């Protein structure tokens, strides 16, 4: 089997899907490994190191030619995979929500795509969890970026000239990134506080030496399956009041509510930012999805009118390209080990394995993941609409619209399911942080449950339309006689 690793083409992507270390492991599985020249340059892995590890280094066309497996960080284009073996496995972060057209193109190209971010949160899959490995680094880097922009000392310093007070750091969200941010800020000597709408998160926060704050009016918003339940209006108001009052006294604020496939919930308003002292720093780890802070500009660092700095880097883990690539590539190798027959040294995918079923998006030219099955609906609707247009012009738009109405709850349920998987294990990541995110996650099961009913309802007009022409035929014939 041949494994190919192409250079990442996405703007700002510095990571690589294989390192010299993991190339050695892949070869040990019986694979021939091909690396595109320059693939590891931005992560400080030169071509000579890959060659020394046993990989062949060449141009893109040579690398991809005949590849049975393609390892990637970001979703590749269908065109870039031209030349790979039929049905080749393409493994990486696919980011399917909101990018359905690209997933459909990959399906059409005949490759089998595997979305590593869909890896279930179960014990055997911990070592394959790319979201946790990258979020850990993002939480760490957020504090380093904040400290660099703060222009003051983080720890308390007692000198002959007097005492310098420690910086006050507030972390919003006690998920994987949030807990790492707390730990890093504590190691730098800051006074750290954190919030989360689930009371259970308090123990994790306090175990790291930080103070957990939660409004008395809220008590606990833990829901079922690791979700935060929807807050009542009174709880929402109390939580907003608590956050607003606390932020005004902080030097550094780090927000961590990044929801895959959804716009980030707004946690910090313009008024909250303006209440902070000049020189304060805010780091928004959800910038790539629009940001948790109202004033965030994705990809930029800005200074507000009151002198606060807002850092909105996207792909924060990519700012630690070497470390991020090392962890990410190990995640991929751990998954690949479950797909290979180690005795025969050949690819032997068990399509019934729960890890495979949870992560495969496309196979045999079709989209097969249940959470994104609506992607095929628009294409399927066209012939139906054309057929319906024959007996009745007015019937066509209604028939074509039916799959679209069904798609929305399916998509919401898919996103909620992914978030739920993240929260259930490790620490609650994002859903508990914002009432908006919590509301959407809590609503998702209801939407999913409503789907059969919606489908049934959508079927009624179709049946009625089908019956209408049949009834009209005898009548018309009779009239002609």
Short mmCIF file of C-alpha atoms in Angstrom, two decimals:
data_model
loop_
_atom_site.label_atom_id
_atom_site.label_comp_id
_atom_site.label_asym_id
_atom_site.label_seq_id
_atom_site.Cartn_x
_atom_site.Cartn_y
_atom_site.Cartn_z
CA UNK A 1 0.00 0.00 0.00
CA UNK A 2 1.16 3.50 -0.78
CA UNK A 3 0.61 6.44 1.61
CA UNK A 4 0.90 9.96 0.21
CA UNK A 5 1.34 13.23 2.11
CA UNK A 6 0.81 16.40 0.09
CA UNK A 7 1.88 19.92 0.97
CA UNK A 8 -1.00 21.85 2.56
CA UNK A 9 -2.49 24.44 0.20
CA UNK A 10 -4.90 26.20 2.60
CA UNK A 11 -3.89 29.77 3.35
CA UNK A 12 -2.10 30.10 6.69
CA UNK A 13 -1.81 26.34 7.26
CA UNK A 14 1.63 25.52 8.63
CA UNK A 15 1.08 21.95 9.82
CA UNK A 16 1.87 18.72 8.01
CA UNK A 17 0.10 15.35 8.30
CA UNK A 18 3.25 13.26 8.77
CA UNK A 19 6.59 13.82 10.46
CA UNK A 20 9.84 11.86 10.00
CA UNK A 21 8.95 10.04 13.24
CA UNK A 22 5.54 8.91 11.97
CA UNK A 23 6.94 8.05 8.53
CA UNK A 24 9.03 5.39 10.27
CA UNK A 25 5.90 4.02 11.95
CA UNK A 26 3.97 3.98 8.67
CA UNK A 27 6.74 2.08 6.96
CA UNK A 28 6.63 -0.35 9.87
CA UNK A 29 2.98 -1.02 8.98
CA UNK A 30 4.14 -2.18 5.55
CA UNK A 31 3.51 1.05 3.66
CA UNK A 32 5.48 2.83 0.99
CA UNK A 33 5.43 6.52 1.99
CA UNK A 34 5.65 9.40 -0.50
CA UNK A 35 6.02 13.02 0.64
CA UNK A 36 5.59 16.04 -1.59
CA UNK A 37 8.71 18.22 -1.58
CA UNK A 38 8.38 21.08 0.90
CA UNK A 39 5.40 19.52 2.74
CA UNK A 40 7.08 19.86 6.13
CA UNK A 41 9.04 23.08 5.63
CA UNK A 42 6.70 25.35 7.60
CA UNK A 43 6.67 22.87 10.48
CA UNK A 44 10.48 22.66 10.40
CA UNK A 45 10.70 19.16 8.98
CA UNK A 46 13.05 19.37 5.97
CA UNK A 47 12.82 16.99 3.02
CA UNK A 48 16.15 15.37 3.91
CA UNK A 49 14.73 14.20 7.24
CA UNK A 50 11.81 12.51 5.49
CA UNK A 51 14.20 10.86 3.05
CA UNK A 52 16.37 9.67 5.94
CA UNK A 53 13.28 8.15 7.55
CA UNK A 54 12.64 6.10 4.39
CA UNK A 55 10.09 8.20 2.48
CA UNK A 56 10.38 9.10 -1.18
CA UNK A 57 10.25 12.86 -1.81
CA UNK A 58 8.96 14.25 -5.11
CA UNK A 59 6.51 16.59 -6.81
CA UNK A 60 2.75 16.50 -6.23
CA UNK A 61 1.94 14.34 -9.26
CA UNK A 62 4.54 11.71 -8.36
CA UNK A 63 3.49 11.73 -4.72
CA UNK A 64 -0.23 11.18 -5.34
CA UNK A 65 0.15 8.69 -8.20
CA UNK A 66 -1.34 5.32 -7.23
CA UNK A 67 -1.74 6.32 -3.55
CA UNK A 68 -4.04 4.02 -1.56
CA UNK A 69 -4.09 6.41 1.41
CA UNK A 70 -3.71 10.19 1.48
CA UNK A 71 -2.99 11.89 4.81
CA UNK A 72 -3.92 15.55 5.10
CA UNK A 73 -4.41 18.30 7.66
CA UNK A 74 -7.12 20.26 5.84
CA UNK A 75 -9.68 18.96 3.36
CA UNK A 76 -7.98 18.67 -0.06
CA UNK A 77 -9.67 19.60 -3.33
CA UNK A 78 -10.93 16.83 -5.58
CA UNK A 79 -8.54 18.02 -8.31
CA UNK A 80 -5.49 17.61 -6.06
CA UNK A 81 -6.31 13.91 -5.65
CA UNK A 82 -6.24 13.15 -9.36
CA UNK A 83 -4.03 10.12 -9.90
CA UNK A 84 -4.73 8.43 -6.58
CA UNK A 85 -5.93 4.82 -6.62
CA UNK A 86 -9.67 4.23 -7.08
CA UNK A 87 -11.41 4.41 -3.71
CA UNK A 88 -8.30 5.77 -1.98
CA UNK A 89 -8.70 6.65 1.70
CA UNK A 90 -8.31 10.39 2.31
CA UNK A 91 -7.85 10.96 6.04
CA UNK A 92 -7.81 14.34 7.77
CA UNK A 93 -9.95 17.18 9.15
CA UNK A 94 -12.72 17.53 6.55
CA UNK A 95 -14.79 20.36 8.08
CA UNK A 96 -17.94 19.20 6.23
CA UNK A 97 -20.56 21.50 7.75
CA UNK A 98 -21.01 24.50 5.50
CA UNK A 99 -18.76 22.90 2.86
CA UNK A 100 -21.20 20.38 1.44
CA UNK A 101 -20.33 21.14 -2.19
CA UNK A 102 -16.68 20.24 -1.60
CA UNK A 103 -17.64 16.98 0.12
CA UNK A 104 -19.94 16.14 -2.80
CA UNK A 105 -17.04 16.80 -5.21
CA UNK A 106 -14.81 14.41 -3.25
CA UNK A 107 -17.55 11.77 -3.41
CA UNK A 108 -17.80 12.26 -7.16
CA UNK A 109 -14.02 11.86 -7.44
CA UNK A 110 -14.48 8.34 -6.08
CA UNK A 111 -12.32 8.68 -2.95
CA UNK A 112 -13.24 7.50 0.54
CA UNK A 113 -12.97 10.50 2.85
CA UNK A 114 -12.53 10.15 6.60
CA UNK A 115 -13.29 13.10 8.91
CA UNK A 116 -11.01 12.75 11.93
CA UNK A 117 -12.94 15.42 13.83
CA UNK A 118 -15.87 12.98 13.95
CA UNK A 119 -13.85 10.47 15.96
CA UNK A 120 -16.09 9.24 18.79
CA UNK A 121 -15.10 10.11 22.35
CA UNK A 122 -14.53 6.58 23.62
CA UNK A 123 -11.58 5.12 25.50
CA UNK A 124 -9.95 3.30 22.57
CA UNK A 125 -10.14 6.43 20.41
CA UNK A 126 -8.50 8.86 22.84
CA UNK A 127 -5.15 8.56 21.10
CA UNK A 128 -6.82 9.40 17.76
CA UNK A 129 -8.64 12.54 18.95
CA UNK A 130 -7.34 15.41 16.81
CA UNK A 131 -9.70 17.95 18.38
CA UNK A 132 -8.26 17.39 21.85
CA UNK A 133 -4.62 17.33 20.76
CA UNK A 134 -4.97 20.58 18.83
CA UNK A 135 -7.20 22.32 21.40
CA UNK A 136 -4.62 21.61 24.11
CA UNK A 137 -2.00 23.49 22.13
CA UNK A 138 -4.43 26.30 21.29
CA UNK A 139 -5.20 26.85 24.98
CA UNK A 140 -1.50 27.06 25.77
CA UNK A 141 -0.74 29.39 22.86
CA UNK A 142 -3.63 31.70 23.80
CA UNK A 143 -1.92 32.51 27.11
CA UNK A 144 1.48 32.96 25.45
CA UNK A 145 -0.04 35.36 22.89
CA UNK A 146 -1.83 37.25 25.67
CA UNK A 147 1.35 37.53 27.75
CA UNK A 148 3.25 38.88 24.74
CA UNK A 149 0.66 41.60 24.12
CA UNK A 150 0.16 42.44 27.81
CA UNK A 151 3.45 44.36 28.13
CA UNK A 152 3.53 43.74 31.86
CA UNK A 153 4.74 40.95 34.12
CA UNK A 154 2.36 38.04 34.67
CA UNK A 155 3.47 36.88 38.15
CA UNK A 156 3.66 38.90 41.34
CA UNK A 157 7.16 40.29 41.77
CA UNK A 158 8.51 41.46 45.12
CA UNK A 159 11.55 43.65 44.66
CA UNK A 160 13.51 46.26 46.60
CA UNK A 161 11.72 48.85 44.50
CA UNK A 162 8.31 47.54 45.52
CA UNK A 163 5.82 44.83 44.62
CA UNK A 164 4.30 44.24 41.18
CA UNK A 165 0.86 42.68 41.44
CA UNK A 166 0.12 39.55 39.38
CA UNK A 167 -1.99 39.71 36.24
CA UNK A 168 -5.65 38.71 36.51
CA UNK A 169 -6.70 36.18 33.88
CA UNK A 170 -10.30 35.14 33.20
CA UNK A 171 -10.93 32.01 31.11
CA UNK A 172 -14.42 31.53 29.69
CA UNK A 173 -15.10 27.83 29.26
CA UNK A 174 -13.53 24.87 31.05
CA UNK A 175 -13.09 22.62 28.03
CA UNK A 176 -9.85 21.13 26.69
CA UNK A 177 -8.52 24.49 25.51
CA UNK A 178 -9.86 26.32 28.54
CA UNK A 179 -8.28 23.96 31.07
CA UNK A 180 -4.92 24.16 29.30
CA UNK A 181 -5.18 27.98 29.29
CA UNK A 182 -5.89 27.92 33.03
CA UNK A 183 -2.92 25.63 33.72
CA UNK A 184 -0.56 27.74 31.59
CA UNK A 185 -1.66 31.05 33.13
CA UNK A 186 -1.19 29.58 36.61
CA UNK A 187 2.31 28.39 35.72
CA UNK A 188 3.14 31.94 34.62
CA UNK A 189 2.04 33.21 38.03
CA UNK A 190 -1.26 34.89 37.15
CA UNK A 191 -4.34 34.96 39.37
CA UNK A 192 -6.80 32.89 37.37
CA UNK A 193 -10.58 32.67 37.42
CA UNK A 194 -12.81 30.69 35.10
CA UNK A 195 -16.48 30.19 34.39
CA UNK A 196 -18.70 27.52 32.89
CA UNK A 197 -22.44 27.01 33.16
CA UNK A 198 -22.01 23.46 34.48
CA UNK A 199 -21.27 23.12 38.16
CA UNK A 200 -19.24 19.92 37.55
CA UNK A 201 -16.62 21.95 35.70
CA UNK A 202 -15.84 23.73 38.95
CA UNK A 203 -13.93 20.75 40.33
CA UNK A 204 -11.66 20.61 37.28
CA UNK A 205 -11.02 24.35 37.40
CA UNK A 206 -10.20 24.32 41.11
CA UNK A 207 -7.95 21.27 40.74
CA UNK A 208 -5.71 23.48 38.58
CA UNK A 209 -5.53 26.17 41.25
CA UNK A 210 -7.98 28.62 39.68
CA UNK A 211 -11.13 30.08 41.20
CA UNK A 212 -14.42 28.96 39.68
CA UNK A 213 -17.16 31.56 39.46
CA UNK A 214 -20.82 30.87 38.84
CA UNK A 215 -23.88 32.94 39.61
CA UNK A 216 -26.02 31.74 42.53
CA UNK A 217 -29.09 32.19 40.34
CA UNK A 218 -27.81 29.55 37.92
CA UNK A 219 -26.75 26.78 40.33
CA UNK A 220 -26.15 24.22 37.57
CA UNK A 221 -27.08 23.98 33.90
CA UNK A 222 -25.86 20.43 33.32
CA UNK A 223 -28.08 18.51 30.94
CA UNK A 224 -28.15 14.95 29.70
CA UNK A 225 -25.31 13.37 27.74
CA UNK A 226 -22.81 16.05 28.75
CA UNK A 227 -24.86 18.92 27.30
CA UNK A 228 -25.69 22.10 29.11
CA UNK A 229 -29.42 22.59 29.32
CA UNK A 230 -31.07 25.73 28.00
CA UNK A 231 -30.91 28.60 30.49
CA UNK A 232 -34.06 30.33 31.62
CA UNK A 233 -34.38 34.08 30.97
CA UNK A 234 -33.58 34.83 34.60
CA UNK A 235 -30.51 32.58 34.49
CA UNK A 236 -29.34 34.16 31.24
CA UNK A 237 -29.63 37.63 32.75
CA UNK A 238 -27.82 36.56 35.94
CA UNK A 239 -24.99 34.92 33.99
CA UNK A 240 -24.56 37.98 31.74
CA UNK A 241 -24.48 40.24 34.79
CA UNK A 242 -21.86 38.05 36.48
CA UNK A 243 -19.60 38.00 33.40
CA UNK A 244 -19.96 41.72 32.76
CA UNK A 245 -19.09 42.61 36.33
CA UNK A 246 -16.11 40.26 36.43
CA UNK A 247 -14.57 41.19 33.07
CA UNK A 248 -14.30 44.84 34.08
CA UNK A 249 -11.73 43.87 36.73
CA UNK A 250 -9.59 41.56 34.54
CA UNK A 251 -6.31 42.16 32.73
CA UNK A 252 -6.63 39.23 30.31
CA UNK A 253 -9.73 37.42 29.03
CA UNK A 254 -9.57 34.19 27.00
CA UNK A 255 -12.70 32.86 25.29
CA UNK A 256 -12.84 29.25 24.07
CA UNK A 257 -16.32 28.60 22.63
CA UNK A 258 -15.45 27.22 19.19
CA UNK A 259 -18.26 25.12 17.73
CA UNK A 260 -17.43 23.06 14.60
CA UNK A 261 -19.61 24.05 11.66
CA UNK A 262 -21.44 26.86 13.47
CA UNK A 263 -20.93 30.58 13.98
CA UNK A 264 -19.30 31.14 17.36
CA UNK A 265 -21.65 32.34 20.14
CA UNK A 266 -21.08 35.91 21.30
CA UNK A 267 -19.94 35.88 24.91
CA UNK A 268 -18.32 39.29 25.29
CA UNK A 269 -20.14 42.41 24.15
CA UNK A 270 -18.65 45.70 23.01
CA UNK A 271 -19.75 47.27 26.30
CA UNK A 272 -17.86 44.59 28.26
CA UNK A 273 -14.68 45.27 26.30
CA UNK A 274 -15.06 49.00 26.84
CA UNK A 275 -15.35 48.44 30.60
CA UNK A 276 -11.80 47.03 30.73
CA UNK A 277 -8.74 49.11 31.58
CA UNK A 278 -6.32 50.37 28.89
CA UNK A 279 -3.69 47.73 28.13
CA UNK A 280 -6.07 44.84 28.78
CA UNK A 281 -5.87 41.87 26.40
CA UNK A 282 -8.58 39.60 25.04
CA UNK A 283 -7.77 36.40 23.09
CA UNK A 284 -10.59 34.91 21.02
CA UNK A 285 -9.99 31.22 20.26
CA UNK A 286 -13.19 31.10 18.19
CA UNK A 287 -12.10 33.78 15.71
CA UNK A 288 -12.17 31.39 12.75
CA UNK A 289 -15.93 31.02 13.27
CA UNK A 290 -16.62 34.72 13.75
CA UNK A 291 -15.45 35.02 17.35
CA UNK A 292 -16.89 34.99 20.86
CA UNK A 293 -16.12 38.68 21.24
CA UNK A 294 -18.35 41.17 19.46
CA UNK A 295 -15.40 43.27 18.24
CA UNK A 296 -13.17 40.39 17.06
CA UNK A 297 -11.77 40.67 13.53
CA UNK A 298 -10.76 37.15 12.40
CA UNK A 299 -7.09 36.89 11.54
CA UNK A 300 -6.25 40.28 13.03
CA UNK A 301 -5.04 41.88 16.24
CA UNK A 302 -6.79 45.16 16.93
CA UNK A 303 -6.68 47.89 19.56
CA UNK A 304 -10.03 49.28 20.68
CA UNK A 305 -10.87 52.91 21.41
CA UNK A 306 -10.35 52.34 25.15
CA UNK A 307 -6.89 50.82 24.62
CA UNK A 308 -7.74 47.10 24.94
CA UNK A 309 -6.13 44.62 22.55
CA UNK A 310 -8.21 41.88 20.91
CA UNK A 311 -6.27 38.97 19.38
CA UNK A 312 -8.24 37.06 16.75
CA UNK A 313 -5.78 34.57 15.29
CA UNK A 314 -7.28 31.75 13.25
CA UNK A 315 -5.70 28.28 13.30
CA UNK A 316 -4.09 28.93 16.68
CA UNK A 317 -2.67 25.39 16.89
CA UNK A 318 -0.88 26.12 13.61
CA UNK A 319 1.12 28.81 15.42
CA UNK A 320 2.89 25.89 17.09
CA UNK A 321 3.42 24.08 13.80
CA UNK A 322 6.09 21.63 14.95
CA UNK A 323 4.31 20.48 18.12
CA UNK A 324 0.90 20.50 16.45
CA UNK A 325 2.17 18.39 13.53
CA UNK A 326 3.80 15.91 15.88
CA UNK A 327 0.58 15.35 17.83
CA UNK A 328 -1.71 15.42 14.80
CA UNK A 329 0.39 12.93 12.82
CA UNK A 330 0.45 10.55 15.81
CA UNK A 331 -3.34 10.75 15.95
CA UNK A 332 -3.46 9.67 12.30
CA UNK A 333 -1.01 6.80 12.78
CA UNK A 334 -3.00 5.49 15.73
CA UNK A 335 -6.13 5.42 13.57
CA UNK A 336 -4.33 3.85 10.62
CA UNK A 337 -3.14 1.01 12.85
CA UNK A 338 -6.79 -0.06 13.18
CA UNK A 339 -7.18 -0.17 9.38
CA UNK A 340 -4.17 -2.32 8.58
CA UNK A 341 -3.67 -6.08 8.86
CA UNK A 342 -0.35 -6.06 10.70
CA UNK A 343 0.41 -9.69 9.80
CA UNK A 344 -0.21 -9.37 6.08
CA UNK A 345 0.91 -5.72 5.97
CA UNK A 346 -2.08 -4.73 3.84
CA UNK A 347 -4.99 -2.34 4.13
CA UNK A 348 -7.93 -4.22 5.68
CA UNK A 349 -10.69 -1.79 6.63
CA UNK A 350 -13.47 -3.15 8.81
CA UNK A 351 -16.38 -1.05 7.58
CA UNK A 352 -18.47 -2.13 10.59
CA UNK A 353 -15.95 -0.82 13.13
CA UNK A 354 -17.56 1.95 15.19
CA UNK A 355 -14.61 4.25 14.53
CA UNK A 356 -14.92 3.80 10.77
CA UNK A 357 -18.70 4.15 10.75
CA UNK A 358 -18.46 7.36 12.76
CA UNK A 359 -15.86 9.02 10.56
CA UNK A 360 -16.34 7.94 6.92
CA UNK A 361 -18.06 10.67 4.89
CA UNK A 362 -17.88 9.41 1.31
CA UNK A 363 -17.48 5.97 -0.23
CA UNK A 364 -18.10 4.38 -3.64
CA UNK A 365 -18.99 7.73 -5.19
CA UNK A 366 -21.63 8.67 -2.62
CA UNK A 367 -21.95 10.55 0.65
CA UNK A 368 -22.53 7.85 3.27
CA UNK A 369 -22.35 9.64 6.61
CA UNK A 370 -25.86 9.80 8.16
CA UNK A 371 -25.33 13.30 9.50
CA UNK A 372 -24.70 14.82 6.08
CA UNK A 373 -27.07 12.75 3.93
CA UNK A 374 -28.99 15.92 3.09
CA UNK A 375 -26.08 16.97 0.87
CA UNK A 376 -27.47 14.73 -1.86
CA UNK A 377 -31.01 16.11 -1.49
CA UNK A 378 -30.73 19.15 -3.81
CA UNK A 379 -29.37 16.97 -6.64
CA UNK A 380 -32.04 14.32 -6.08
CA UNK A 381 -34.75 16.98 -6.00
CA UNK A 382 -34.05 18.22 -9.54
CA UNK A 383 -35.35 15.16 -11.45
CA UNK A 384 -38.32 14.95 -9.10
CA UNK A 385 -39.13 18.59 -9.69
CA UNK A 386 -38.87 18.17 -13.45
CA UNK A 387 -41.17 15.16 -13.36
CA UNK A 388 -43.69 16.96 -11.20
CA UNK A 389 -43.65 19.91 -13.60
CA UNK A 390 -45.16 17.76 -16.36
CA UNK A 391 -48.71 17.50 -15.00
CA UNK A 392 -48.70 20.75 -13.04
CA UNK A 393 -46.44 23.78 -13.29
CA UNK A 394 -47.31 25.04 -9.82
CA UNK A 395 -46.52 21.70 -8.19
CA UNK A 396 -42.80 21.75 -9.09
CA UNK A 397 -41.53 24.39 -6.62
CA UNK A 398 -43.27 22.73 -3.68
CA UNK A 399 -41.88 19.29 -4.47
CA UNK A 400 -38.32 20.62 -4.86
CA UNK A 401 -38.55 22.52 -1.57
CA UNK A 402 -39.39 19.44 0.51
CA UNK A 403 -35.81 18.07 0.86
CA UNK A 404 -34.51 21.52 1.83
CA UNK A 405 -36.94 21.77 4.72
CA UNK A 406 -35.69 18.40 5.94
CA UNK A 407 -32.04 19.37 5.64
CA UNK A 408 -32.00 22.05 8.32
CA UNK A 409 -32.85 19.83 11.31
CA UNK A 410 -30.56 17.11 10.01
CA UNK A 411 -27.66 19.56 9.89
CA UNK A 412 -28.42 20.98 13.33
CA UNK A 413 -28.62 17.49 14.80
CA UNK A 414 -25.30 16.56 13.19
CA UNK A 415 -23.51 19.53 14.70
CA UNK A 416 -25.12 18.99 18.10
CA UNK A 417 -24.09 15.33 18.03
CA UNK A 418 -20.47 16.25 17.38
CA UNK A 419 -20.47 18.77 20.21
CA UNK A 420 -22.07 16.27 22.55
CA UNK A 421 -19.31 13.77 21.81
CA UNK A 422 -16.69 16.32 22.74
CA UNK A 423 -18.32 17.36 26.00
CA UNK A 424 -19.03 13.87 27.25
CA UNK A 425 -15.39 12.99 27.58
CA UNK A 426 -12.43 15.20 28.54
CA UNK A 427 -13.90 18.42 29.83
CA UNK A 428 -16.99 20.17 28.46
CA UNK A 429 -15.58 22.01 25.51
CA UNK A 430 -17.93 24.61 24.12
CA UNK A 431 -21.62 23.85 24.45
CA UNK A 432 -21.81 24.79 28.13
CA UNK A 433 -20.13 28.15 27.64
CA UNK A 434 -22.76 30.20 25.86
CA UNK A 435 -26.50 30.15 26.26
CA UNK A 436 -26.88 30.37 22.50
CA UNK A 437 -24.75 27.28 21.96
CA UNK A 438 -26.50 25.47 24.79
CA UNK A 439 -29.89 26.32 23.34
CA UNK A 440 -28.94 25.00 19.92
CA UNK A 441 -27.42 21.81 21.33
CA UNK A 442 -30.46 21.16 23.52
CA UNK A 443 -32.82 21.82 20.62
CA UNK A 444 -31.01 19.46 18.28
CA UNK A 445 -32.52 16.20 19.60
CA UNK A 446 -36.01 17.67 19.22
CA UNK A 447 -35.23 18.69 15.67
CA UNK A 448 -33.83 15.27 14.90
CA UNK A 449 -36.92 13.64 16.38
CA UNK A 450 -39.13 15.87 14.28
CA UNK A 451 -37.43 14.75 11.10
CA UNK A 452 -39.57 11.64 10.45
CA UNK A 453 -42.67 13.70 10.99
CA UNK A 454 -41.36 16.35 8.61
CA UNK A 455 -40.58 13.69 6.06
CA UNK A 456 -44.09 12.26 6.48
CA UNK A 457 -45.61 15.69 6.05
CA UNK A 458 -43.47 16.34 3.01
CA UNK A 459 -44.67 13.04 1.54
CA UNK A 460 -48.35 14.07 1.71
CA UNK A 461 -48.19 16.81 -0.93
CA UNK A 462 -46.18 14.46 -3.13
CA UNK A 463 -48.84 11.76 -2.82
CA UNK A 464 -51.55 14.31 -3.47
CA UNK A 465 -49.77 15.55 -6.57
CA UNK A 466 -49.28 12.03 -7.86
CA UNK A 467 -52.97 11.32 -7.38
CA UNK A 468 -54.12 14.52 -9.08
CA UNK A 469 -53.09 13.69 -12.67
CA UNK A 470 -54.49 10.14 -12.32
CA UNK A 471 -57.88 11.52 -11.30
CA UNK A 472 -57.82 14.07 -14.12
CA UNK A 473 -57.29 11.49 -16.89
CA UNK A 474 -60.70 9.76 -16.91
CA UNK A 475 -62.44 13.12 -16.61
CA UNK A 476 -60.59 14.51 -19.64
CA UNK A 477 -61.17 11.40 -21.68
CA UNK A 478 -64.87 11.52 -20.91
CA UNK A 479 -65.04 15.16 -21.98
CA UNK A 480 -63.41 14.33 -25.32
CA UNK A 481 -65.90 11.56 -26.05
#
